[in-house]
Coordinates of C-alpha atoms and ligand atoms in Angstrom, one line a residue:
Chain A
M1 CA -49.7 -43.6 -105.4
V2 CA -48.9 -47.0 -103.9
D3 CA -48.5 -46.9 -100.2
N4 CA -46.5 -49.1 -98.0
I5 CA -44.9 -51.2 -100.6
K6 CA -43.6 -54.5 -99.5
V7 CA -41.3 -56.0 -102.0
S8 CA -42.1 -59.6 -102.8
G9 CA -39.9 -62.1 -104.6
T10 CA -42.2 -62.0 -107.6
L11 CA -41.9 -58.3 -107.7
I12 CA -38.1 -58.6 -107.9
E13 CA -38.6 -61.1 -110.7
S14 CA -41.0 -58.9 -112.6
Y15 CA -38.8 -55.9 -112.2
L16 CA -35.9 -57.6 -113.6
I17 CA -37.9 -59.1 -116.5
C18 CA -39.8 -55.9 -117.4
K19 CA -40.2 -52.7 -115.5
R20 CA -43.6 -52.2 -117.1
Q21 CA -44.8 -55.5 -115.7
A22 CA -43.6 -54.5 -112.2
W23 CA -45.4 -51.2 -112.5
F24 CA -48.6 -53.1 -113.2
H25 CA -48.0 -55.3 -110.2
L26 CA -47.4 -52.3 -108.0
H27 CA -50.7 -50.8 -109.2
K28 CA -52.7 -54.0 -108.7
I29 CA -53.3 -54.4 -112.4
I30 CA -53.5 -58.1 -112.4
P31 CA -53.6 -59.9 -115.7
F32 CA -56.7 -61.9 -116.7
Q33 CA -56.3 -65.3 -115.1
D34 CA -57.5 -67.5 -117.9
H35 CA -54.0 -67.2 -119.4
P36 CA -52.6 -70.6 -120.2
F37 CA -49.1 -69.9 -118.9
L38 CA -50.4 -68.8 -115.5
E39 CA -52.2 -72.2 -115.4
I40 CA -49.1 -74.1 -116.2
G41 CA -47.2 -72.1 -113.5
R42 CA -49.8 -72.9 -110.9
L43 CA -49.8 -76.6 -111.9
I44 CA -46.1 -76.9 -111.5
D45 CA -46.4 -75.1 -108.2
E46 CA -48.9 -77.5 -107.0
T47 CA -47.6 -80.8 -108.2
T48 CA -43.8 -80.8 -108.1
Y49 CA -41.8 -81.6 -105.0
E50 CA -44.9 -82.2 -103.1
R51 CA -43.1 -84.3 -100.6
D52 CA -40.5 -81.7 -99.4
L53 CA -42.7 -78.7 -100.1
K54 CA -43.2 -76.5 -97.1
R55 CA -44.4 -73.1 -97.9
I56 CA -43.7 -70.4 -95.4
N57 CA -44.9 -66.8 -95.4
L58 CA -42.6 -64.0 -94.2
E59 CA -44.8 -60.9 -94.5
S60 CA -44.5 -60.2 -98.2
V61 CA -42.2 -63.0 -99.2
Q62 CA -43.5 -66.4 -99.9
I63 CA -40.8 -69.1 -99.9
D64 CA -41.3 -72.2 -101.8
F65 CA -39.6 -74.8 -99.7
I66 CA -37.1 -75.1 -96.9
K67 CA -35.1 -78.1 -96.0
T68 CA -32.7 -78.7 -93.2
K69 CA -29.8 -80.8 -94.0
E70 CA -27.3 -81.3 -91.2
G71 CA -28.6 -78.2 -89.4
E72 CA -28.3 -76.0 -92.5
I73 CA -31.3 -74.1 -93.9
V74 CA -31.8 -74.4 -97.6
V75 CA -34.3 -72.3 -99.5
G76 CA -35.5 -73.5 -102.8
E77 CA -36.9 -71.7 -105.7
I78 CA -38.7 -73.7 -108.4
K79 CA -38.7 -72.5 -111.9
K80 CA -40.3 -73.7 -115.1
S81 CA -37.2 -73.4 -117.2
S82 CA -33.6 -72.2 -116.9
K83 CA -34.1 -69.7 -119.7
S84 CA -34.1 -66.8 -117.3
K85 CA -31.8 -68.3 -114.8
D86 CA -30.1 -65.0 -113.7
I87 CA -33.5 -63.5 -112.8
A88 CA -34.6 -66.5 -110.8
K89 CA -31.2 -66.5 -109.1
M90 CA -31.7 -62.8 -108.1
Q91 CA -35.2 -63.6 -106.7
L92 CA -33.7 -66.4 -104.7
L93 CA -30.9 -64.2 -103.4
Y94 CA -33.5 -61.8 -102.3
Y95 CA -35.1 -64.5 -100.1
L96 CA -31.7 -65.3 -98.7
K97 CA -31.2 -61.6 -97.9
V98 CA -34.7 -61.3 -96.2
L99 CA -33.8 -64.4 -94.1
K100 CA -30.4 -63.0 -93.3
D101 CA -31.9 -59.7 -92.1
L102 CA -34.2 -61.8 -89.9
G103 CA -31.1 -63.4 -88.4
V104 CA -31.5 -66.7 -90.3
P105 CA -28.5 -67.3 -92.5
S106 CA -29.2 -69.8 -95.3
K107 CA -28.3 -71.1 -98.6
G108 CA -30.4 -71.6 -101.7
I109 CA -31.2 -74.2 -104.3
L110 CA -32.5 -73.2 -107.7
S111 CA -34.4 -76.0 -109.3
F112 CA -35.8 -76.6 -112.7
P113 CA -37.9 -79.8 -112.2
T114 CA -38.9 -80.1 -115.8
E115 CA -35.2 -80.1 -116.8
R116 CA -34.2 -82.2 -113.7
R117 CA -31.5 -79.6 -112.8
R118 CA -30.5 -77.9 -109.5
E119 CA -28.0 -75.3 -108.7
F120 CA -26.6 -74.0 -105.3
V121 CA -26.7 -70.3 -104.6
E122 CA -24.9 -68.3 -101.9
L123 CA -25.4 -64.6 -100.9
T124 CA -22.3 -62.3 -101.3
T125 CA -21.9 -58.8 -100.1
E126 CA -22.0 -57.7 -103.7
D127 CA -25.3 -59.3 -104.2
E128 CA -26.6 -57.6 -101.1
E129 CA -25.6 -54.2 -102.4
K130 CA -27.2 -55.0 -105.7
L131 CA -30.5 -56.1 -104.1
K132 CA -30.6 -52.9 -102.0
R133 CA -30.3 -50.9 -105.2
I134 CA -33.1 -52.9 -106.9
V135 CA -35.5 -52.4 -103.9
K136 CA -34.8 -48.7 -104.0
E137 CA -35.5 -48.6 -107.7
I138 CA -38.8 -50.5 -107.2
E139 CA -39.8 -48.0 -104.6
N140 CA -39.2 -45.2 -107.1
L141 CA -41.1 -47.0 -109.8
S142 CA -44.1 -47.3 -107.5
N143 CA -44.3 -43.5 -107.4
E144 CA -44.4 -43.1 -111.2
S145 CA -47.8 -42.0 -112.5
F146 CA -47.6 -43.9 -115.8
P147 CA -46.2 -47.3 -116.7
P148 CA -42.9 -47.3 -118.5
P149 CA -43.7 -47.2 -122.2
L150 CA -44.3 -50.5 -124.1
E151 CA -41.2 -52.0 -125.6
K152 CA -41.5 -55.3 -127.3
I153 CA -39.1 -57.8 -125.7
P154 CA -38.8 -61.5 -126.0
F155 CA -40.6 -62.0 -122.7
C156 CA -43.7 -60.4 -124.2
K157 CA -44.4 -63.6 -126.1
N158 CA -45.3 -65.6 -123.0
C159 CA -46.3 -62.7 -120.7
A160 CA -49.7 -62.7 -119.0
Y161 CA -49.9 -59.0 -119.7
K162 CA -49.5 -59.4 -123.4
E163 CA -53.2 -58.9 -124.2
F164 CA -53.2 -55.7 -122.1
C165 CA -50.0 -54.3 -123.6
F166 CA -50.8 -55.1 -127.2
S167 CA -54.6 -54.5 -127.1
Chain B
M1 CA -62.9 -73.3 -122.7
N2 CA -65.3 -70.7 -121.6
E3 CA -68.9 -71.9 -121.7
I4 CA -71.8 -69.6 -121.7
I5 CA -75.1 -71.1 -120.6
Y6 CA -78.5 -69.9 -121.6
I7 CA -81.5 -71.2 -119.7
F8 CA -84.8 -70.8 -121.4
K9 CA -86.8 -73.3 -119.3
S10 CA -88.3 -72.7 -115.9
G11 CA -87.1 -74.6 -112.9
R12 CA -84.7 -74.6 -110.0
L13 CA -81.0 -73.8 -109.8
A14 CA -79.5 -75.7 -106.8
R15 CA -76.2 -76.6 -105.3
K16 CA -75.1 -80.1 -104.5
D17 CA -71.7 -80.2 -102.8
N18 CA -69.3 -78.6 -105.2
T19 CA -71.6 -78.6 -108.2
I20 CA -74.6 -76.6 -109.4
Y21 CA -77.4 -78.1 -111.3
F22 CA -80.5 -77.0 -113.0
E23 CA -83.7 -79.0 -112.3
N24 CA -86.8 -79.0 -114.3
D25 CA -89.6 -81.6 -114.3
G26 CA -87.4 -83.8 -112.1
E27 CA -84.6 -83.8 -114.7
R28 CA -81.2 -82.6 -113.5
K29 CA -78.6 -80.9 -115.7
F30 CA -75.3 -80.2 -114.1
I31 CA -73.5 -77.0 -114.9
P32 CA -69.7 -77.3 -115.5
V33 CA -68.8 -74.6 -113.0
E34 CA -65.0 -74.6 -113.7
N35 CA -65.6 -73.7 -117.4
T36 CA -68.6 -71.5 -117.1
K37 CA -68.3 -67.8 -116.6
E38 CA -71.8 -66.5 -117.4
I39 CA -75.3 -67.9 -117.2
H40 CA -78.2 -66.1 -119.0
I41 CA -81.6 -66.9 -117.5
F42 CA -84.7 -66.4 -119.5
G43 CA -87.0 -68.8 -117.7
E44 CA -88.6 -68.5 -114.3
I45 CA -85.9 -69.7 -111.8
T46 CA -85.8 -70.2 -108.1
L47 CA -82.5 -70.3 -106.4
N48 CA -81.1 -69.8 -102.9
K49 CA -78.3 -68.0 -101.2
D50 CA -76.2 -71.2 -101.1
V51 CA -76.2 -71.2 -104.9
L52 CA -75.3 -67.6 -105.1
E53 CA -72.4 -68.0 -102.6
F54 CA -71.0 -70.9 -104.7
L55 CA -71.4 -69.0 -108.0
S56 CA -69.7 -66.0 -106.4
Q57 CA -66.8 -68.2 -105.3
K58 CA -66.5 -69.6 -108.8
E59 CA -66.8 -66.0 -110.2
I60 CA -69.8 -66.8 -112.4
I61 CA -72.2 -64.0 -113.4
L62 CA -75.9 -64.5 -113.7
H63 CA -77.8 -62.3 -116.1
F64 CA -81.6 -62.3 -115.7
Y65 CA -84.2 -61.4 -118.3
N66 CA -87.9 -61.3 -117.7
Y67 CA -90.8 -62.9 -119.5
Y68 CA -90.7 -60.2 -122.1
E69 CA -87.0 -60.8 -122.7
Y70 CA -86.0 -57.5 -121.1
Y71 CA -82.8 -57.4 -119.2
V72 CA -83.7 -57.3 -115.5
G73 CA -80.4 -57.3 -113.8
S74 CA -77.2 -59.3 -113.0
F75 CA -75.8 -61.1 -110.1
Y76 CA -72.3 -59.6 -110.3
P77 CA -70.1 -61.4 -107.8
R78 CA -67.8 -59.0 -105.9
E79 CA -65.0 -57.9 -108.2
H80 CA -61.9 -60.0 -108.2
Y81 CA -59.7 -57.7 -110.3
N82 CA -59.5 -54.7 -108.0
S83 CA -57.1 -51.9 -108.6
G84 CA -57.7 -48.8 -106.6
Y85 CA -55.5 -47.0 -109.0
I86 CA -57.7 -47.8 -111.9
T87 CA -61.0 -47.1 -110.0
V88 CA -59.7 -43.6 -109.0
S89 CA -58.6 -42.9 -112.6
Q90 CA -61.9 -44.0 -113.9
A91 CA -63.8 -41.7 -111.5
R92 CA -61.5 -38.8 -112.4
H93 CA -62.4 -39.1 -116.0
Y94 CA -66.0 -39.0 -115.0
L95 CA -65.8 -36.0 -112.7
D96 CA -63.8 -33.8 -115.1
T97 CA -66.2 -32.6 -117.8
N98 CA -63.5 -32.2 -120.4
L99 CA -62.1 -35.7 -119.8
R100 CA -65.6 -37.2 -119.7
V101 CA -66.8 -35.5 -122.9
S102 CA -63.7 -36.4 -124.9
L103 CA -64.0 -40.1 -123.9
A104 CA -67.7 -40.2 -124.5
K105 CA -67.1 -38.8 -128.0
K106 CA -64.9 -41.7 -128.8
F107 CA -67.8 -44.1 -128.2
V108 CA -70.1 -42.1 -130.5
F109 CA -67.4 -41.8 -133.1
G110 CA -66.9 -45.6 -133.0
S111 CA -70.6 -46.2 -133.1
I112 CA -71.2 -44.0 -136.1
S113 CA -68.1 -45.3 -137.9
N114 CA -69.3 -48.9 -137.5
M115 CA -72.8 -48.0 -138.6
E116 CA -71.2 -46.5 -141.7
K117 CA -69.3 -49.8 -142.3
V118 CA -72.6 -51.8 -142.1
V119 CA -74.4 -49.4 -144.4
R120 CA -71.5 -49.2 -146.9
Y121 CA -71.4 -52.9 -147.1
Y122 CA -75.0 -53.1 -148.3
N123 CA -74.5 -50.0 -150.4
N124 CA -71.7 -51.7 -152.3
R125 CA -74.0 -54.6 -152.9
G126 CA -76.6 -52.7 -154.9
V127 CA -78.8 -51.3 -152.1
N128 CA -78.7 -47.5 -152.7
L129 CA -77.9 -46.0 -149.3
E130 CA -75.7 -43.0 -150.4
N131 CA -78.0 -40.5 -148.7
I132 CA -77.8 -42.2 -145.4
L133 CA -74.0 -42.5 -145.7
A134 CA -73.8 -38.8 -146.4
N135 CA -76.0 -37.9 -143.4
L136 CA -73.9 -40.1 -141.1
R137 CA -70.7 -38.6 -142.3
N138 CA -72.1 -35.2 -141.7
L139 CA -73.0 -36.0 -138.1
K140 CA -69.6 -37.5 -137.5
D141 CA -68.0 -34.2 -138.7
N142 CA -70.1 -32.3 -136.2
L143 CA -68.7 -34.3 -133.3
D144 CA -65.6 -32.1 -133.0
S145 CA -67.5 -29.0 -131.9
I146 CA -69.5 -30.7 -129.1
V147 CA -68.6 -29.7 -125.6
D148 CA -71.3 -31.3 -123.4
I149 CA -72.9 -34.6 -122.8
P150 CA -76.6 -33.7 -123.6
T151 CA -75.6 -32.4 -127.1
L152 CA -73.5 -35.5 -127.6
L153 CA -76.4 -37.8 -126.6
A154 CA -78.7 -35.9 -129.0
L155 CA -76.3 -36.4 -131.8
E156 CA -76.0 -40.0 -131.0
G157 CA -79.7 -40.4 -131.0
K158 CA -79.9 -38.6 -134.4
S159 CA -77.3 -40.9 -135.9
R160 CA -79.3 -44.0 -134.9
E161 CA -82.5 -42.6 -136.3
I162 CA -80.7 -42.0 -139.7
Y163 CA -79.1 -45.4 -139.5
Y164 CA -82.3 -47.3 -138.8
D165 CA -83.7 -45.8 -142.0
S166 CA -81.4 -48.2 -143.8
F167 CA -82.9 -51.2 -142.2
N168 CA -86.0 -51.1 -144.5
E169 CA -83.8 -51.2 -147.5
I170 CA -81.4 -53.9 -146.2
L171 CA -84.1 -56.3 -144.9
K172 CA -85.6 -58.2 -147.8
D173 CA -88.7 -59.4 -145.9
S174 CA -91.3 -56.6 -145.9
Q175 CA -92.8 -58.1 -142.8
F176 CA -89.8 -56.7 -141.0
F177 CA -90.6 -53.2 -142.0
M178 CA -89.7 -50.6 -139.4
D179 CA -92.0 -47.6 -138.9
K180 CA -90.0 -46.2 -136.1
R181 CA -87.9 -47.4 -133.3
T182 CA -90.0 -48.5 -130.4
R183 CA -88.6 -49.8 -127.1
R184 CA -90.8 -50.5 -124.2
P185 CA -92.7 -52.4 -125.5
P186 CA -91.4 -53.0 -129.0
K187 CA -94.4 -52.6 -131.4
D188 CA -93.2 -54.8 -134.2
S189 CA -90.9 -57.7 -135.1
I190 CA -87.9 -55.7 -136.1
N191 CA -88.1 -53.6 -132.9
A192 CA -88.4 -56.8 -130.9
L193 CA -85.2 -58.2 -132.6
I194 CA -83.3 -55.0 -132.0
S195 CA -84.3 -54.8 -128.3
F196 CA -83.5 -58.4 -127.7
G197 CA -80.1 -58.2 -129.5
N198 CA -79.2 -55.0 -127.6
S199 CA -80.0 -56.7 -124.3
L200 CA -77.7 -59.6 -125.1
M201 CA -75.0 -57.1 -126.1
Y202 CA -75.2 -55.2 -122.8
T203 CA -74.8 -58.4 -120.7
T204 CA -72.1 -59.8 -122.9
I205 CA -70.0 -56.7 -122.4
L206 CA -70.8 -56.6 -118.7
S207 CA -69.4 -60.1 -118.5
Q208 CA -66.2 -59.0 -120.2
I209 CA -65.9 -55.9 -117.9
Y210 CA -65.9 -58.4 -115.0
K211 CA -62.6 -59.7 -116.3
T212 CA -61.0 -56.3 -116.2
H213 CA -60.3 -53.7 -113.5
L214 CA -63.0 -51.4 -114.7
D215 CA -66.0 -50.5 -112.6
P216 CA -69.2 -51.1 -114.8
R217 CA -71.1 -48.4 -112.8
I218 CA -68.9 -45.6 -114.1
G219 CA -69.9 -44.8 -117.7
Y220 CA -69.2 -41.7 -119.7
L221 CA -71.7 -41.3 -122.4
H222 CA -74.6 -42.8 -120.5
E223 CA -75.5 -41.3 -117.2
S224 CA -73.9 -43.0 -114.3
N225 CA -76.2 -43.2 -111.4
F226 CA -74.0 -45.6 -109.5
R227 CA -76.8 -48.0 -108.8
S228 CA -76.8 -49.6 -112.2
F229 CA -74.3 -50.4 -114.9
S230 CA -73.5 -47.9 -117.6
L231 CA -70.0 -48.5 -118.9
N232 CA -71.4 -51.6 -120.7
L233 CA -73.9 -49.3 -122.4
D234 CA -71.2 -47.0 -123.6
V235 CA -69.1 -49.8 -125.1
S236 CA -72.1 -51.5 -126.6
E237 CA -72.5 -48.5 -128.9
I238 CA -69.4 -49.5 -130.7
F239 CA -70.3 -53.2 -131.1
K240 CA -74.1 -53.0 -131.7
P241 CA -73.9 -52.3 -135.5
I242 CA -71.3 -54.9 -136.2
I243 CA -72.6 -57.6 -133.9
V244 CA -76.3 -57.3 -133.1
D245 CA -77.4 -55.7 -136.4
R246 CA -75.4 -58.0 -138.6
V247 CA -76.9 -61.0 -136.7
I248 CA -80.4 -59.5 -137.4
F249 CA -79.7 -59.0 -141.1
S250 CA -78.4 -62.5 -141.5
L251 CA -81.3 -64.2 -139.6
V252 CA -84.0 -62.3 -141.5
N253 CA -82.4 -62.3 -144.9
R254 CA -81.6 -66.0 -144.7
G255 CA -85.1 -66.7 -143.6
V256 CA -84.0 -68.3 -140.3
I257 CA -86.4 -66.1 -138.3
G258 CA -89.8 -65.3 -139.8
V259 CA -92.8 -63.5 -138.4
D260 CA -94.0 -66.8 -136.9
F261 CA -91.1 -66.5 -134.4
F262 CA -92.9 -63.7 -132.5
D263 CA -95.6 -63.6 -129.9
K264 CA -97.9 -60.8 -129.0
R265 CA -97.9 -60.1 -125.3
L266 CA -99.0 -57.1 -123.2
N267 CA -99.5 -54.8 -126.2
G268 CA -96.1 -55.5 -127.5
I269 CA -94.4 -57.9 -129.9
Y270 CA -91.7 -60.3 -128.5
L271 CA -89.5 -63.1 -129.8
S272 CA -91.0 -66.5 -129.0
E273 CA -88.9 -69.0 -127.1
N274 CA -87.8 -70.6 -130.4
G275 CA -87.0 -67.2 -131.9
A276 CA -84.9 -66.2 -128.8
K277 CA -83.1 -69.6 -129.1
E278 CA -82.3 -69.0 -132.8
F279 CA -81.1 -65.5 -132.0
V280 CA -78.9 -66.5 -129.1
K281 CA -77.3 -69.2 -131.3
A282 CA -76.5 -66.8 -134.1
F283 CA -75.3 -64.2 -131.6
D284 CA -73.0 -66.7 -129.9
E285 CA -71.6 -67.8 -133.3
R286 CA -70.9 -64.2 -134.2
L287 CA -69.1 -63.6 -130.9
N288 CA -67.0 -66.7 -131.3
S289 CA -66.0 -65.9 -134.9
T290 CA -62.5 -64.6 -135.2
I291 CA -60.7 -61.8 -136.9
S292 CA -57.0 -61.1 -137.1
H293 CA -55.6 -58.7 -134.6
K294 CA -52.6 -56.7 -135.8
T295 CA -50.7 -55.7 -132.7
L296 CA -51.4 -58.9 -130.9
G297 CA -50.3 -60.9 -133.9
R298 CA -53.0 -63.6 -133.8
N299 CA -56.7 -64.2 -134.4
V300 CA -59.1 -63.3 -131.7
S301 CA -62.8 -63.8 -131.3
Y302 CA -65.1 -60.9 -131.1
R303 CA -65.7 -61.8 -127.5
T304 CA -61.9 -61.4 -126.8
L305 CA -61.9 -58.3 -128.9
I306 CA -64.4 -56.7 -126.5
R307 CA -62.1 -57.4 -123.6
L308 CA -59.2 -55.9 -125.5
E309 CA -61.3 -52.9 -126.2
L310 CA -61.8 -52.6 -122.4
Y311 CA -58.1 -52.8 -121.9
K312 CA -57.7 -49.9 -124.3
I313 CA -60.1 -47.9 -122.2
E314 CA -58.1 -48.8 -119.1
K315 CA -55.0 -47.6 -120.8
H316 CA -56.8 -44.4 -121.7
I317 CA -57.9 -43.6 -118.2
I318 CA -54.5 -44.3 -116.6
G319 CA -53.1 -41.8 -119.2
E320 CA -51.0 -44.2 -121.2
N321 CA -52.6 -44.2 -124.6
V322 CA -55.4 -42.1 -126.1
Y323 CA -58.3 -44.4 -126.7
E324 CA -59.3 -45.0 -130.3
P325 CA -62.4 -47.2 -130.7
F326 CA -62.5 -50.4 -132.7
I327 CA -63.7 -49.8 -136.2
S328 CA -64.6 -52.8 -138.3
E329 CA -62.6 -53.4 -141.5
W330 CA -65.6 -54.3 -143.5
Ligands
SF4_1 S1 -46.1 -57.9 -122.5 FE1 -44.0 -57.3 -122.7 S2 -44.0 -55.1 -122.2 FE2 -46.0 -55.9 -121.4 S3 -45.6 -56.4 -119.3 FE3 -45.2 -58.3 -120.5 S4 -43.1 -58.3 -120.9 FE4 -43.6 -56.3 -120.3

């Protein structure tokens, strides 16, 4: 049904949060944009770290910022809150893997500007295996004819698909 | 949040840098483009491509009505929520007769059920409408056996005819007596009100469809000819009784609109500009009023409820949930 999927960082994030949400993304079922949380997300994107923000596009992956410190490449991922830290970390690890596959080894910083916190992230072989599995699963999901059934989870509360799911 | 603008005057819609303004008699009124999603135009307006380009960029829909308050057409900017998957599913449900009829039936079922709600409301308040209720129930029971669209449309027409019989009982002002439903042109005040209200309903739903992935050209009950919109006509059937007709009853029975709010033009009767303004005001208030939504767990306006209804249709055509139309609680 969905040809030529290119896995993006947001897709990894969606998939780990809620497979149903990922299925919607894969089928271009985009939520209604007046949603207040999307607005906040966009605002944070636009206003924080404006000084070191350099956005680069690698085919399907959009990386928030890259800094070189003493010759090292550091990839940053900015998040609203550390509530779903593990998921944000996986998303960042995915960027590191994409860069590594391109021959650019790098490290990552996870930052939560609203909480003034940062954390360093490094890619292990274990992570790489895990990511490979996730990408494969996403590919399988894209071939499913129906979205995974609705199951209420804590994420639903602030999810942009809430109106669609619970209509 | 989302402003809806109604322009009754004649004048010019123009662009100045990153703003749009409406000019009439040398007076300029700026339109808040960031918050506006639909503009309804009743007056004689001139505009140019520059304006349309900008409106398209801002995803603002223009709905045009002519001098007789008929809906003329819409400027529907290229769709921004595009999902090939949903479009294909929507077409599949149109092309397969069984799928099409079963979805179209839901609209008729919702329509008759909501007519019943309206009629029952007045029946419980001392207007004897038992006969009409029995006839509507009867038609609803016949729905099951229908297998083709023409029969379904005939039944839908019949239900409206029966339903309109209740209007003469519900409306206290005898000057709003309805002899029969007349459309183009409406021959009396009550028909003028119904035609005007229905036009507003069609455009309001079209504006909500724009916020979903559905293609408004593919309808199920009403014939799709792919040149004009028909899905909004289908969905309107569900909401007309509880939105348009309730607004009419309230305007007439509270004496807000009387026979002096109508003009005779071209062998028909039409709402005057003041009448149209009063109607639009009450209609907007009705759409902004809220009801509690069980599965969403919060209050939603009728306008949002329409969008949620469209999501239910999306979920039906992608095969997730069988669509059940919204039926008013009271
Ligand atoms: S509302 Fe809940 S179930 Fe639906 S996509 Fe969002 S998180 Fe998933």
